[in-house]
Short mmCIF file of the C-alpha atoms (twelve columns), coordinates in Angstrom:
data_MODEL
# 
_entry.id   MODEL 
# 
loop_
_atom_site.group_PDB 
_atom_site.id 
_atom_site.type_symbol 
_atom_site.label_atom_id 
_atom_site.label_alt_id 
_atom_site.label_comp_id 
_atom_site.label_asym_id 
_atom_site.label_seq_id 
_atom_site.Cartn_x 
_atom_site.Cartn_y 
_atom_site.Cartn_z 
_atom_site.pdbx_PDB_model_num 
ATOM 1   C CA . UNK A 1   30.326 -32.330 -25.406 1 
ATOM 2   C CA . UNK A 2   29.480 -34.397 -22.402 1 
ATOM 3   C CA . UNK A 3   31.396 -37.868 -22.332 1 
ATOM 4   C CA . UNK A 4   28.977 -40.922 -22.605 1 
ATOM 5   C CA . UNK A 5   29.522 -41.739 -19.037 1 
ATOM 6   C CA . UNK A 6   28.445 -38.248 -17.849 1 
ATOM 7   C CA . UNK A 7   25.117 -38.577 -19.697 1 
ATOM 8   C CA . UNK A 8   21.917 -38.535 -17.636 1 
ATOM 9   C CA . UNK A 9   18.374 -37.165 -17.395 1 
ATOM 10  C CA . UNK A 10  17.749 -34.033 -15.176 1 
ATOM 11  C CA . UNK A 11  14.618 -34.507 -13.147 1 
ATOM 12  C CA . UNK A 12  15.114 -32.158 -10.477 1 
ATOM 13  C CA . UNK A 13  17.896 -29.762 -9.430  1 
ATOM 14  C CA . UNK A 14  19.173 -28.920 -6.044  1 
ATOM 15  C CA . UNK A 15  19.812 -25.140 -6.179  1 
ATOM 16  C CA . UNK A 16  21.688 -24.632 -2.989  1 
ATOM 17  C CA . UNK A 17  24.583 -26.329 -1.118  1 
ATOM 18  C CA . UNK A 18  23.708 -29.257 0.712   1 
ATOM 19  C CA . UNK A 19  25.924 -31.118 3.535   1 
ATOM 20  C CA . UNK A 20  26.776 -34.977 3.661   1 
ATOM 21  C CA . UNK A 21  24.265 -35.616 6.220   1 
ATOM 22  C CA . UNK A 22  21.570 -34.028 4.002   1 
ATOM 23  C CA . UNK A 23  22.679 -36.040 1.170   1 
ATOM 24  C CA . UNK A 24  22.632 -39.057 3.216   1 
ATOM 25  C CA . UNK A 25  19.104 -38.224 4.364   1 
ATOM 26  C CA . UNK A 26  18.054 -37.559 0.994   1 
ATOM 27  C CA . UNK A 27  19.421 -40.849 -0.715  1 
ATOM 28  C CA . UNK A 28  17.364 -42.662 2.144   1 
ATOM 29  C CA . UNK A 29  14.165 -40.593 1.361   1 
ATOM 30  C CA . UNK A 30  14.646 -41.155 -2.286  1 
ATOM 31  C CA . UNK A 31  14.573 -45.059 -1.871  1 
ATOM 32  C CA . UNK A 32  11.468 -44.932 -0.019  1 
ATOM 33  C CA . UNK A 33  9.722  -42.553 -2.345  1 
ATOM 34  C CA . UNK A 34  10.826 -44.429 -5.496  1 
ATOM 35  C CA . UNK A 35  10.141 -47.683 -4.456  1 
ATOM 36  C CA . UNK A 36  6.689  -47.415 -5.459  1 
ATOM 37  C CA . UNK A 37  7.438  -46.461 -9.249  1 
ATOM 38  C CA . UNK A 38  7.499  -48.928 -12.034 1 
ATOM 39  C CA . UNK A 39  10.297 -48.852 -14.385 1 
ATOM 40  C CA . UNK A 40  9.630  -47.259 -17.658 1 
ATOM 41  C CA . UNK A 41  11.439 -46.854 -20.738 1 
ATOM 42  C CA . UNK A 42  12.436 -43.334 -22.015 1 
ATOM 43  C CA . UNK A 43  12.852 -41.978 -25.541 1 
ATOM 44  C CA . UNK A 44  14.985 -38.847 -26.416 1 
ATOM 45  C CA . UNK A 45  13.066 -36.267 -28.429 1 
ATOM 46  C CA . UNK A 46  13.408 -32.792 -29.676 1 
ATOM 47  C CA . UNK A 47  16.983 -30.965 -29.349 1 
ATOM 48  C CA . UNK A 48  17.110 -27.561 -27.869 1 
ATOM 49  C CA . UNK A 49  20.241 -25.656 -28.722 1 
ATOM 50  C CA . UNK A 50  20.288 -23.029 -26.114 1 
ATOM 51  C CA . UNK A 51  22.709 -20.058 -25.110 1 
ATOM 52  C CA . UNK A 52  24.752 -22.021 -22.779 1 
ATOM 53  C CA . UNK A 53  23.726 -25.711 -23.414 1 
ATOM 54  C CA . UNK A 54  22.363 -28.230 -26.098 1 
ATOM 55  C CA . UNK A 55  19.566 -30.194 -24.372 1 
ATOM 56  C CA . UNK A 56  17.365 -33.031 -25.522 1 
ATOM 57  C CA . UNK A 57  13.851 -33.615 -24.205 1 
ATOM 58  C CA . UNK A 58  13.160 -36.931 -22.433 1 
ATOM 59  C CA . UNK A 59  9.744  -38.617 -22.745 1 
ATOM 60  C CA . UNK A 60  7.261  -39.822 -21.727 1 
ATOM 61  C CA . UNK A 61  6.339  -36.798 -20.018 1 
ATOM 62  C CA . UNK A 62  3.897  -38.545 -17.544 1 
ATOM 63  C CA . UNK A 63  6.607  -41.092 -16.404 1 
ATOM 64  C CA . UNK A 64  9.252  -38.410 -15.938 1 
ATOM 65  C CA . UNK A 65  6.750  -36.132 -14.026 1 
ATOM 66  C CA . UNK A 66  5.827  -39.053 -11.658 1 
ATOM 67  C CA . UNK A 67  9.441  -39.327 -11.034 1 
ATOM 68  C CA . UNK A 68  10.107 -35.766 -10.671 1 
ATOM 69  C CA . UNK A 69  6.896  -35.425 -8.047  1 
ATOM 70  C CA . UNK A 70  8.591  -38.431 -6.185  1 
ATOM 71  C CA . UNK A 71  11.944 -36.750 -5.929  1 
ATOM 72  C CA . UNK A 72  10.566 -33.213 -4.955  1 
ATOM 73  C CA . UNK A 73  8.520  -35.302 -2.011  1 
ATOM 74  C CA . UNK A 74  11.779 -36.551 -0.864  1 
ATOM 75  C CA . UNK A 75  13.483 -33.306 -1.172  1 
ATOM 76  C CA . UNK A 76  10.905 -31.744 0.883   1 
ATOM 77  C CA . UNK A 77  11.360 -34.074 3.777   1 
ATOM 78  C CA . UNK A 78  15.030 -33.340 4.297   1 
ATOM 79  C CA . UNK A 79  15.469 -30.248 6.530   1 
ATOM 80  C CA . UNK A 80  17.275 -27.400 5.027   1 
ATOM 81  C CA . UNK A 81  16.742 -28.175 1.349   1 
ATOM 82  C CA . UNK A 82  14.681 -25.630 -0.293  1 
ATOM 83  C CA . UNK A 83  12.667 -26.318 -3.515  1 
ATOM 84  C CA . UNK A 84  11.954 -23.753 -6.019  1 
ATOM 85  C CA . UNK A 85  8.209  -23.385 -7.064  1 
ATOM 86  C CA . UNK A 86  7.166  -26.576 -9.434  1 
ATOM 87  C CA . UNK A 87  6.985  -26.072 -12.981 1 
ATOM 88  C CA . UNK A 88  3.394  -25.556 -14.477 1 
ATOM 89  C CA . UNK A 89  4.296  -28.289 -16.782 1 
ATOM 90  C CA . UNK A 90  7.493  -30.672 -15.859 1 
ATOM 91  C CA . UNK A 91  9.649  -31.867 -18.710 1 
ATOM 92  C CA . UNK A 92  12.762 -33.903 -18.116 1 
ATOM 93  C CA . UNK A 93  15.827 -33.265 -20.331 1 
ATOM 94  C CA . UNK A 94  19.433 -34.497 -20.989 1 
ATOM 95  C CA . UNK A 95  22.039 -32.153 -21.533 1 
ATOM 96  C CA . UNK A 96  24.131 -32.970 -24.553 1 
ATOM 97  C CA . UNK A 97  26.944 -30.104 -24.514 1 
ATOM 98  C CA . UNK A 98  27.726 -26.986 -22.621 1 
ATOM 99  C CA . UNK A 99  29.106 -23.806 -24.279 1 
ATOM 100 C CA . UNK A 100 30.405 -22.129 -21.273 1 
ATOM 101 C CA . UNK A 101 33.907 -23.122 -21.763 1 
ATOM 102 C CA . UNK A 102 33.717 -21.773 -25.375 1 
ATOM 103 C CA . UNK A 103 31.929 -18.640 -24.346 1 
ATOM 104 C CA . UNK A 104 34.798 -17.825 -21.806 1 
ATOM 105 C CA . UNK A 105 37.453 -18.298 -24.545 1 
ATOM 106 C CA . UNK A 106 35.681 -15.932 -26.788 1 
ATOM 107 C CA . UNK A 107 35.276 -13.314 -23.968 1 
ATOM 108 C CA . UNK A 108 39.360 -13.428 -23.282 1 
# 
C-alpha cells in the first residue's frame, strides 16, 4: 500500500534520468505553463487491479488532459528531456498499491 502522504495523481512520467539543472529548468517552465490553468476538483473513479499495481482513474478527463498537455509542453522546452508519443486518449491515474515486492518474495 502507498502511504497517504505518498498519494498523488500521475499526469506525466519522465522515463529517463534527468540532472539537477534540467529539474530546475523544468520547475521554472512548469510554473509558466501552469499559470493559466484554473483549479479544478478531481474525483476518483474506477479501480484497475493490474499485474504490478492497483490504480484508480482520476476525473474529469478534460481537466487532467489539459494539465497533461501543459506538463508535456513544459517538458518539451527542457533540453535533454525526451517525451514518448502522446496517448491517443489521456487519462490520469493514482496508484494505490504496488505488488512488485510481493512478487519478488514469491519468486525467491
